[in-house]
DNA sequence: ACAATTATTAACCGAACGGTCAACGCCCGT
DNA sequence: ACGGGCGTTGACCGTTCGGTTAATAATTGT
């Protein structure tokens, strides 16, 4: 066990460590892991550069810690808030909580997107986070899809894509949208559209077989 | 006009320049712009490092050139292949050609995703590329959506998200899929699902008003 | 009060970075 | 045969990188 790992356990809530984490979250999201230097982070956090290595062994260790926190929070946010109600109601609740988390943790998606392209060890964490959401969708859709679990994975990645892409492409959507795509009214419009999409998909699942051949 | 810009015009098809472009495409896609050094690129291309600055003024200029090529190719790929047929048929054709391009130009999406997070000038190119695809979707869906152009932008980003996300998350989908998500059979399964989604959405557009309030 | 532990700092390190430059081989028109 | 571009090279430059270290300030247990 390294010094920094031991430090994590004891002094989790240290003020300087928190400032470093916050600064690193922002910078990794803005420019990506490789484009951010430890000097950048320490300067924004207002602490000495060496402190970063005191609390987190390496620059990569800092990212690791950040992703860990986010995945934990994401898993908690997707914990069954109301396991009552119809599949349709629970599906809408799932999408809503997914959207809420994205809006409340803006750097999260950007860091994940960056991590997706650089083949680091962080991908294994992403996998386990994904598995959780997949399980939830499987619970909801598995019983009602025509051939059970075979196609749930398709719906899973489709739902995730519908939610994620809007935030992912927000920096360049301003040419199509009026004003900031992340403004309150535009986020509301997006929410309405997504819930409409969920309903159309669930309608289709109840009346059709997704196994048709089109081309 | 810089030396390298002049060079681009004259000796576009130079063998060494092409080797550099190819190596850079691969590496930028694998690790992202910031994580790749010009030494990495020149080594994979098998040429001297200084040649990179001879043909492209800077490392950023090289990325610029690559994106330029890809956007040109993407625009061409989405050119109206068959403007005949019903909205439904043309919509399926659009999704098909989008999928084709993604499968044929693997580094493209990865480079774009990286560019999306780093606020470089390259974003303006991304915007113009986006506008083209949006115009196409607008032609197809505008006339049949209940309140015209107001919601087309929502469908646009939704369709794009459905197509893109699968490739974007491919590196971590292997835990949910069996085998490589990019294998021929798995790509075929994804295509079928997407065409089914398109049909369900078009069904909904013809019978419903997307303006309902759900929350 | 004081020793021990913890937190913080400035100075420093070798390596790698993007980029420059003078020179060299090579082909080609004359 | 030879002079002039073009393509190519290795050696070099200043800067910045992630990371270390020894010393010091602050806090804590007794």
Coordinates of C-alpha atoms (C1' of nucleotides) in Angstrom, one line a residue:
Chain A
X1 CA 0.0 0.0 0.0
X2 CA 1.4 3.4 -1.0
X3 CA 1.6 6.4 1.2
X4 CA -1.1 8.2 -0.7
X5 CA -3.5 5.3 -0.5
X6 CA -3.2 5.2 3.2
X7 CA -3.8 9.0 3.2
X8 CA -7.0 8.6 1.3
X9 CA -8.4 6.3 3.9
X10 CA -7.5 8.5 6.9
X11 CA -8.0 12.1 5.7
X12 CA -10.6 11.8 3.1
X13 CA -12.1 15.2 3.8
X14 CA -8.9 17.2 3.9
X15 CA -9.4 20.7 2.6
X16 CA -6.4 20.8 0.3
X17 CA -7.1 17.4 -1.1
X18 CA -10.7 18.5 -1.9
X19 CA -9.5 21.6 -3.6
X20 CA -7.1 19.5 -5.7
X21 CA -10.0 17.1 -6.6
X22 CA -12.3 19.9 -7.6
X23 CA -9.7 21.7 -9.7
X24 CA -8.7 18.4 -11.4
X25 CA -12.3 17.6 -12.2
X26 CA -12.8 20.9 -13.9
X27 CA -9.6 20.8 -15.9
X28 CA -9.8 17.1 -17.0
X29 CA -13.3 17.9 -18.2
X30 CA -12.2 21.0 -20.0
X31 CA -9.1 19.7 -21.7
X32 CA -8.8 16.0 -21.1
X33 CA -6.3 14.1 -18.9
X34 CA -3.3 14.3 -21.2
X35 CA -3.6 18.0 -22.0
X36 CA -3.7 19.0 -18.3
X37 CA -0.5 19.3 -16.3
X38 CA -0.1 18.8 -12.6
X39 CA 1.1 22.5 -12.5
X40 CA -2.3 23.6 -14.0
X41 CA -4.1 21.6 -11.4
X42 CA -2.1 22.9 -8.4
X43 CA -2.3 26.5 -9.6
X44 CA -6.1 26.4 -9.9
X45 CA -6.4 24.6 -6.6
X46 CA -4.1 27.2 -5.0
X47 CA -1.8 24.7 -3.5
X48 CA 1.8 23.6 -4.0
X49 CA 2.4 21.1 -6.8
X50 CA 4.1 18.6 -4.5
X51 CA 0.9 18.3 -2.5
X52 CA -0.7 16.6 -5.4
X53 CA 1.8 13.7 -5.1
X54 CA 1.4 13.7 -1.4
X55 CA -2.3 13.0 -1.4
X56 CA -2.4 11.1 -4.7
X57 CA 0.6 9.1 -5.8
X58 CA 0.6 10.0 -9.4
X59 CA -1.4 12.2 -11.9
X60 CA -3.1 9.0 -13.0
X61 CA -4.0 8.1 -9.4
X62 CA -5.8 11.5 -9.1
X63 CA -7.9 10.7 -12.2
X64 CA -8.6 7.2 -10.8
X65 CA -9.9 8.7 -7.6
X66 CA -12.1 11.2 -9.4
X67 CA -13.7 8.5 -11.6
X68 CA -14.2 6.3 -8.5
X69 CA -16.2 9.1 -6.8
X70 CA -18.3 9.7 -9.9
X71 CA -19.2 6.1 -10.5
X72 CA -20.2 5.7 -6.9
X73 CA -22.4 8.7 -7.2
X74 CA -23.9 7.6 -10.5
X75 CA -24.7 4.2 -9.1
X76 CA -26.4 5.7 -6.1
X77 CA -28.4 8.1 -8.3
X78 CA -29.7 5.1 -10.3
X79 CA -30.6 3.1 -7.2
X80 CA -34.3 2.2 -7.5
X81 CA -36.1 5.3 -6.4
X82 CA -39.6 3.8 -6.8
X83 CA -39.7 0.2 -7.7
X84 CA -43.5 0.5 -7.7
X85 CA -45.5 1.3 -10.8
X86 CA -45.8 0.0 -14.3
X87 CA -42.8 -0.6 -16.6
X88 CA -43.6 2.6 -18.4
X89 CA -43.6 4.7 -15.2
X90 CA -40.4 3.1 -14.0
X91 CA -38.7 3.6 -17.4
X92 CA -39.6 7.3 -17.3
X93 CA -38.2 7.5 -13.8
X94 CA -35.0 5.9 -14.9
X95 CA -34.5 8.3 -17.8
X96 CA -35.3 11.2 -15.5
X97 CA -32.8 10.2 -12.9
X98 CA -30.2 9.7 -15.6
X99 CA -30.8 13.2 -16.9
X100 CA -30.7 14.7 -13.4
X101 CA -27.3 13.1 -12.8
X102 CA -25.9 14.4 -16.0
X103 CA -27.1 17.9 -15.3
X104 CA -25.8 17.9 -11.8
X105 CA -22.4 16.5 -12.6
X106 CA -21.3 18.2 -15.6
X107 CA -17.6 17.2 -15.7
X108 CA -18.6 13.5 -15.4
X109 CA -19.6 12.8 -18.9
X110 CA -16.8 14.8 -20.4
X111 CA -14.2 12.9 -18.4
X112 CA -15.7 9.6 -19.3
X113 CA -15.8 10.5 -23.0
X114 CA -12.1 11.4 -22.8
X115 CA -11.3 8.2 -21.0
X116 CA -13.2 6.2 -23.6
X117 CA -10.6 7.0 -26.2
X118 CA -7.4 6.6 -24.3
X119 CA -6.9 2.9 -23.5
X120 CA -6.0 3.3 -19.8
X121 CA -6.9 1.0 -16.9
X122 CA -9.8 3.4 -16.1
X123 CA -11.9 1.6 -18.7
X124 CA -12.5 -1.3 -16.4
X125 CA -14.2 1.1 -13.9
X126 CA -16.4 2.3 -16.8
X127 CA -17.4 -1.2 -17.5
X128 CA -18.6 -2.0 -14.0
X129 CA -20.5 1.3 -14.0
X130 CA -22.1 0.4 -17.3
X131 CA -23.1 -3.0 -16.0
X132 CA -25.2 -1.5 -13.2
X133 CA -27.3 0.6 -15.6
X134 CA -27.6 -2.3 -18.0
X135 CA -29.0 -4.5 -15.2
X136 CA -31.6 -1.9 -14.4
X137 CA -32.8 -1.7 -18.0
X138 CA -32.8 -5.5 -18.2
X139 CA -35.1 -5.7 -15.2
X140 CA -37.5 -3.3 -16.9
X141 CA -37.4 -4.4 -20.5
X142 CA -36.4 -8.1 -20.3
X143 CA -39.8 -9.5 -19.6
X144 CA -41.6 -7.6 -22.3
X145 CA -39.2 -7.9 -25.3
X146 CA -40.2 -10.6 -27.7
X147 CA -37.0 -12.6 -27.4
X148 CA -36.0 -11.7 -23.9
X149 CA -32.5 -10.7 -23.0
X150 CA -31.1 -11.0 -26.6
X151 CA -32.1 -7.5 -27.6
X152 CA -32.2 -5.6 -24.3
X153 CA -28.6 -4.7 -24.8
X154 CA -29.6 -2.8 -27.9
X155 CA -32.3 -0.8 -26.1
X156 CA -29.8 -0.2 -23.3
X157 CA -27.2 1.5 -25.5
X158 CA -30.0 3.3 -27.4
X159 CA -31.4 4.8 -24.3
X160 CA -28.0 5.8 -23.0
X161 CA -27.2 7.3 -26.4
X162 CA -30.3 9.4 -26.5
X163 CA -29.6 10.8 -23.0
X164 CA -25.8 11.3 -23.4
X165 CA -25.4 12.7 -26.9
X166 CA -27.2 15.9 -26.2
X167 CA -24.8 16.9 -23.5
X168 CA -21.9 15.5 -25.4
X169 CA -22.6 17.7 -28.4
X170 CA -23.7 20.7 -26.5
X171 CA -20.6 22.7 -27.3
X172 CA -21.5 22.7 -31.0
X173 CA -25.3 22.6 -30.8
X174 CA -25.6 26.4 -30.5
X175 CA -25.7 26.7 -34.3
X176 CA -28.9 24.7 -34.4
X177 CA -30.5 25.6 -31.1
X178 CA -31.4 29.1 -30.2
X179 CA -29.2 30.2 -27.4
X180 CA -27.4 27.9 -25.0
X181 CA -28.4 24.2 -25.4
X182 CA -27.9 23.8 -21.6
X183 CA -30.3 26.6 -20.6
X184 CA -33.2 25.7 -18.4
X185 CA -35.8 26.0 -21.2
X186 CA -33.8 24.0 -23.7
X187 CA -33.0 21.3 -21.2
X188 CA -36.7 21.1 -20.5
X189 CA -37.5 20.8 -24.2
X190 CA -34.9 18.0 -24.5
X191 CA -36.5 16.2 -21.5
X192 CA -40.0 16.3 -23.1
X193 CA -38.6 14.9 -26.3
X194 CA -36.8 12.1 -24.6
X195 CA -39.9 11.0 -22.7
X196 CA -41.9 11.1 -25.9
X197 CA -39.2 8.8 -27.4
X198 CA -39.4 6.4 -24.5
X199 CA -43.2 6.2 -25.0
X200 CA -42.9 5.5 -28.7
X201 CA -40.4 2.8 -28.1
X202 CA -42.5 1.1 -25.3
X203 CA -45.5 1.3 -27.6
X204 CA -43.5 -0.5 -30.3
X205 CA -42.3 -3.1 -27.8
X206 CA -45.8 -4.0 -26.8
X207 CA -47.2 -4.5 -30.3
X208 CA -44.2 -5.4 -32.5
X209 CA -41.4 -7.9 -32.8
X210 CA -38.0 -6.1 -33.0
X211 CA -36.7 -9.0 -35.1
X212 CA -37.9 -7.9 -38.5
X213 CA -35.4 -7.7 -41.3
X214 CA -35.1 -4.4 -43.0
X215 CA -31.7 -4.1 -44.4
Chain B
X1 CA 0.7 32.0 -46.7
X2 CA 3.0 29.6 -44.9
X3 CA 5.4 27.2 -46.6
X4 CA 3.4 24.2 -45.5
X5 CA 0.1 25.6 -46.9
X6 CA 1.7 26.1 -50.3
X7 CA 3.1 22.6 -50.1
X8 CA -0.4 21.2 -49.5
X9 CA -1.6 22.8 -52.7
X10 CA 1.3 21.5 -54.9
X11 CA 2.1 18.1 -53.6
X12 CA -1.1 16.8 -52.1
X13 CA -0.4 13.2 -53.0
X14 CA 3.2 13.0 -51.8
X15 CA 4.0 9.6 -50.4
X16 CA 5.6 10.7 -47.2
X17 CA 2.9 13.2 -46.5
X18 CA 0.3 10.5 -46.9
X19 CA 2.2 8.2 -44.6
X20 CA 2.2 11.0 -42.0
X21 CA -1.5 11.6 -42.4
X22 CA -2.3 7.9 -42.0
X23 CA -0.1 7.5 -39.0
X24 CA -1.5 10.6 -37.4
X25 CA -5.1 9.5 -38.0
X26 CA -4.5 6.2 -36.2
X27 CA -2.6 7.7 -33.3
X28 CA -5.0 10.6 -32.7
X29 CA -7.9 8.1 -32.7
X30 CA -6.1 5.7 -30.4
X31 CA -4.8 8.2 -27.8
X32 CA -6.1 11.6 -28.5
X33 CA -4.4 14.7 -29.9
X34 CA -2.6 15.8 -26.7
X35 CA -1.4 12.3 -25.8
X36 CA 0.4 11.8 -29.1
X37 CA 3.8 13.3 -29.8
X38 CA 5.2 14.3 -33.1
X39 CA 7.9 11.7 -32.5
X40 CA 5.2 9.0 -32.2
X41 CA 3.7 10.0 -35.5
X42 CA 7.0 10.2 -37.4
X43 CA 8.1 6.9 -36.0
X44 CA 4.9 5.1 -37.0
X45 CA 5.0 6.8 -40.4
X46 CA 8.7 5.8 -40.8
X47 CA 9.9 9.3 -41.7
X48 CA 12.0 11.9 -40.0
X49 CA 10.3 14.1 -37.4
X50 CA 11.2 17.3 -39.2
X51 CA 9.3 16.2 -42.2
X52 CA 6.1 16.6 -40.3
X53 CA 6.8 20.3 -39.9
X54 CA 7.9 20.5 -43.5
X55 CA 4.5 19.4 -44.8
X56 CA 2.3 20.7 -42.0
X57 CA 3.4 23.8 -40.1
X58 CA 2.5 22.6 -36.7
X59 CA 1.1 19.5 -34.9
X60 CA -2.2 21.3 -34.7
X61 CA -2.1 22.0 -38.4
X62 CA -1.8 18.3 -39.0
X63 CA -5.0 17.6 -37.0
X64 CA -6.7 20.4 -38.9
X65 CA -5.8 18.8 -42.2
X66 CA -7.1 15.4 -41.1
X67 CA -10.4 16.8 -39.9
X68 CA -10.8 18.7 -43.1
X69 CA -10.5 15.5 -45.1
X70 CA -12.9 13.7 -42.9
X71 CA -15.6 16.4 -43.0
X72 CA -15.3 16.6 -46.8
X73 CA -15.8 12.8 -47.0
X74 CA -18.7 12.7 -44.6
X75 CA -20.5 15.5 -46.4
X76 CA -20.0 13.6 -49.7
X77 CA -21.3 10.3 -48.1
X78 CA -24.5 12.0 -46.9
X79 CA -25.2 13.6 -50.3
X80 CA -28.7 12.6 -51.4
X81 CA -28.2 9.0 -52.7
X82 CA -31.8 8.5 -53.7
X83 CA -34.1 11.5 -53.3
X84 CA -37.0 9.3 -54.6
X85 CA -39.2 7.3 -52.3
X86 CA -41.3 7.9 -49.2
X87 CA -40.0 9.8 -46.2
X88 CA -39.7 6.4 -44.5
X89 CA -37.5 4.9 -47.2
X90 CA -35.3 8.0 -47.4
X91 CA -35.0 8.1 -43.6
X92 CA -33.8 4.5 -43.6
X93 CA -31.3 5.3 -46.4
X94 CA -30.0 8.2 -44.4
X95 CA -29.3 6.1 -41.3
X96 CA -27.8 3.4 -43.5
X97 CA -25.3 5.8 -45.1
X98 CA -24.5 7.3 -41.7
X99 CA -23.7 3.8 -40.4
X100 CA -21.7 3.0 -43.5
X101 CA -19.5 6.0 -43.1
X102 CA -18.9 5.3 -39.4
X103 CA -17.8 1.7 -40.2
X104 CA -15.6 2.7 -43.1
X105 CA -13.9 5.6 -41.3
X106 CA -13.2 4.3 -37.8
X107 CA -10.8 7.0 -36.6
X108 CA -13.2 9.8 -37.6
X109 CA -15.7 9.6 -34.7
X110 CA -12.9 9.1 -32.2
X111 CA -11.1 12.2 -33.4
X112 CA -14.3 14.2 -33.4
X113 CA -15.1 13.1 -29.9
X114 CA -11.8 14.3 -28.7
X115 CA -12.1 17.6 -30.5
X116 CA -15.5 18.1 -28.9
X117 CA -13.9 18.5 -25.5
X118 CA -10.9 20.6 -26.3
X119 CA -12.1 24.1 -27.2
X120 CA -9.9 24.5 -30.3
X121 CA -10.8 26.3 -33.5
X122 CA -11.6 22.9 -34.9
X123 CA -15.1 23.2 -33.4
X124 CA -16.2 25.5 -36.2
X125 CA -15.5 22.8 -38.7
X126 CA -17.6 20.4 -36.7
X127 CA -20.4 22.9 -36.6
X128 CA -20.6 23.2 -40.4
X129 CA -20.5 19.4 -40.8
X130 CA -23.4 19.2 -38.4
X131 CA -25.4 21.7 -40.2
X132 CA -25.4 19.6 -43.3
X133 CA -26.8 16.5 -41.6
X134 CA -29.3 18.7 -39.8
X135 CA -30.5 20.1 -43.1
X136 CA -31.0 16.6 -44.5
X137 CA -33.1 15.5 -41.5
X138 CA -35.1 18.8 -41.7
X139 CA -36.0 18.1 -45.3
X140 CA -37.3 14.7 -44.3
X141 CA -39.0 15.3 -41.0
X142 CA -40.0 19.0 -41.2
X143 CA -43.2 18.6 -43.2
X144 CA -44.6 15.8 -41.0
X145 CA -43.8 16.9 -37.5
X146 CA -46.8 18.6 -35.8
X147 CA -45.2 21.9 -35.2
X148 CA -42.7 21.9 -38.1
X149 CA -39.1 23.0 -37.6
X150 CA -39.4 23.5 -33.8
X151 CA -38.8 19.9 -32.9
X152 CA -36.8 18.7 -35.8
X153 CA -33.6 19.6 -34.0
X154 CA -34.6 17.1 -31.2
X155 CA -35.0 14.3 -33.7
X156 CA -31.8 15.2 -35.4
X157 CA -29.7 14.9 -32.3
X158 CA -31.6 11.8 -31.3
X159 CA -30.9 10.0 -34.5
X160 CA -27.3 11.0 -34.5
X161 CA -27.0 9.8 -30.9
X162 CA -28.5 6.4 -31.7
X163 CA -26.0 5.9 -34.5
X164 CA -22.9 7.4 -32.8
X165 CA -23.1 6.0 -29.3
X166 CA -22.7 2.4 -30.2
X167 CA -19.4 3.1 -31.9
X168 CA -18.4 5.5 -29.2
X169 CA -18.8 3.0 -26.4
X170 CA -17.6 0.0 -28.4
X171 CA -14.4 -0.2 -26.4
X172 CA -16.3 -1.0 -23.2
X173 CA -19.3 -2.8 -24.6
X174 CA -17.6 -6.2 -24.7
X175 CA -18.8 -6.9 -21.2
X176 CA -22.5 -6.8 -22.3
X177 CA -22.1 -8.0 -25.9
X178 CA -20.8 -11.4 -26.7
X179 CA -17.4 -10.9 -28.5
X180 CA -16.4 -7.8 -30.3
X181 CA -19.2 -5.3 -30.7
X182 CA -17.7 -4.3 -34.0
X183 CA -17.8 -7.8 -35.5
X184 CA -19.8 -8.2 -38.6
X185 CA -22.7 -10.0 -36.9
X186 CA -22.9 -7.6 -34.0
X187 CA -22.9 -4.6 -36.4
X188 CA -25.7 -6.3 -38.3
X189 CA -27.7 -6.7 -35.1
X190 CA -27.2 -3.1 -34.3
X191 CA -28.3 -2.0 -37.8
X192 CA -31.5 -4.0 -37.5
X193 CA -32.3 -2.5 -34.1
X194 CA -31.7 1.1 -35.4
X195 CA -34.0 0.6 -38.4
X196 CA -36.6 -0.8 -36.0
X197 CA -36.2 2.4 -33.9
X198 CA -36.6 4.6 -36.9
X199 CA -39.8 2.9 -37.8
X200 CA -41.3 3.2 -34.3
X201 CA -40.4 6.9 -34.3
X202 CA -41.9 7.5 -37.7
X203 CA -45.0 5.6 -36.6
X204 CA -45.2 8.0 -33.6
X205 CA -44.8 11.1 -35.7
X206 CA -47.7 10.1 -37.9
X207 CA -50.1 9.5 -35.2
X208 CA -49.1 11.6 -32.2
X209 CA -48.2 15.1 -31.2
X210 CA -44.7 15.3 -29.6
X211 CA -45.8 18.2 -27.5
X212 CA -47.4 16.4 -24.7
X213 CA -46.3 17.2 -21.2
X214 CA -44.9 14.3 -19.1
X215 CA -42.4 15.8 -16.7
Chain C
dA1 C1' 6.1 21.7 27.3
dC2 C1' 7.6 18.7 23.9
dA3 C1' 8.1 14.9 20.9
dA4 C1' 5.8 12.8 17.1
dT5 C1' 3.1 13.0 13.4
dT6 C1' 1.0 15.4 9.5
dA7 C1' 0.8 19.1 6.1
dT8 C1' 3.2 22.2 3.0
dT9 C1' 6.8 24.2 0.6
dA10 C1' 10.9 25.6 -2.7
dA11 C1' 14.3 23.8 -5.3
dC12 C1' 15.6 20.4 -8.1
dC13 C1' 15.9 16.2 -11.6
dG14 C1' 16.1 13.6 -16.0
dA15 C1' 13.2 12.9 -19.8
dA16 C1' 10.3 14.3 -23.3
dC17 C1' 8.0 17.9 -25.5
dG18 C1' 7.1 21.0 -30.0
dG19 C1' 9.8 23.2 -33.1
dT20 C1' 14.2 25.0 -35.8
dC21 C1' 18.0 24.8 -38.8
dA22 C1' 21.9 24.0 -41.6
dA23 C1' 23.3 20.6 -44.4
dC24 C1' 22.9 16.8 -47.6
dG25 C1' 21.4 13.6 -51.4
dC26 C1' 18.8 13.5 -55.3
dC27 C1' 16.6 14.5 -59.6
dC28 C1' 16.0 17.4 -63.5
dG29 C1' 16.4 21.1 -67.0
dT30 C1' 20.0 23.0 -69.5
Chain D
dA1 C1' 28.7 18.6 -66.2
dC2 C1' 26.5 21.4 -63.2
dG3 C1' 23.4 24.7 -60.7
dG4 C1' 19.0 24.9 -58.2
dG5 C1' 15.0 23.3 -56.0
dC6 C1' 12.7 19.8 -53.5
dG7 C1' 12.7 16.1 -50.1
dT8 C1' 14.9 14.4 -46.2
dT9 C1' 17.9 14.1 -42.3
dG10 C1' 20.3 14.4 -37.5
dA11 C1' 21.6 17.4 -34.3
dC12 C1' 20.2 20.9 -31.5
dC13 C1' 17.2 24.5 -28.7
dG14 C1' 14.5 26.3 -24.9
dT15 C1' 10.5 24.9 -22.4
dT16 C1' 7.6 22.0 -19.9
dC17 C1' 6.6 17.6 -18.3
dG18 C1' 5.7 14.2 -14.1
dG19 C1' 7.9 13.2 -10.1
dT20 C1' 11.4 13.5 -5.9
dT21 C1' 13.6 15.3 -1.9
dA22 C1' 15.0 17.6 2.2
dA23 C1' 13.6 21.0 5.0
dT24 C1' 10.1 23.5 7.4
dA25 C1' 5.5 24.9 9.3
dA26 C1' 1.4 23.3 11.7
dT27 C1' -1.1 20.2 14.4
dT28 C1' -1.8 16.7 17.7
dG29 C1' -1.2 13.3 21.7
dT30 C1' 0.5 13.0 26.2

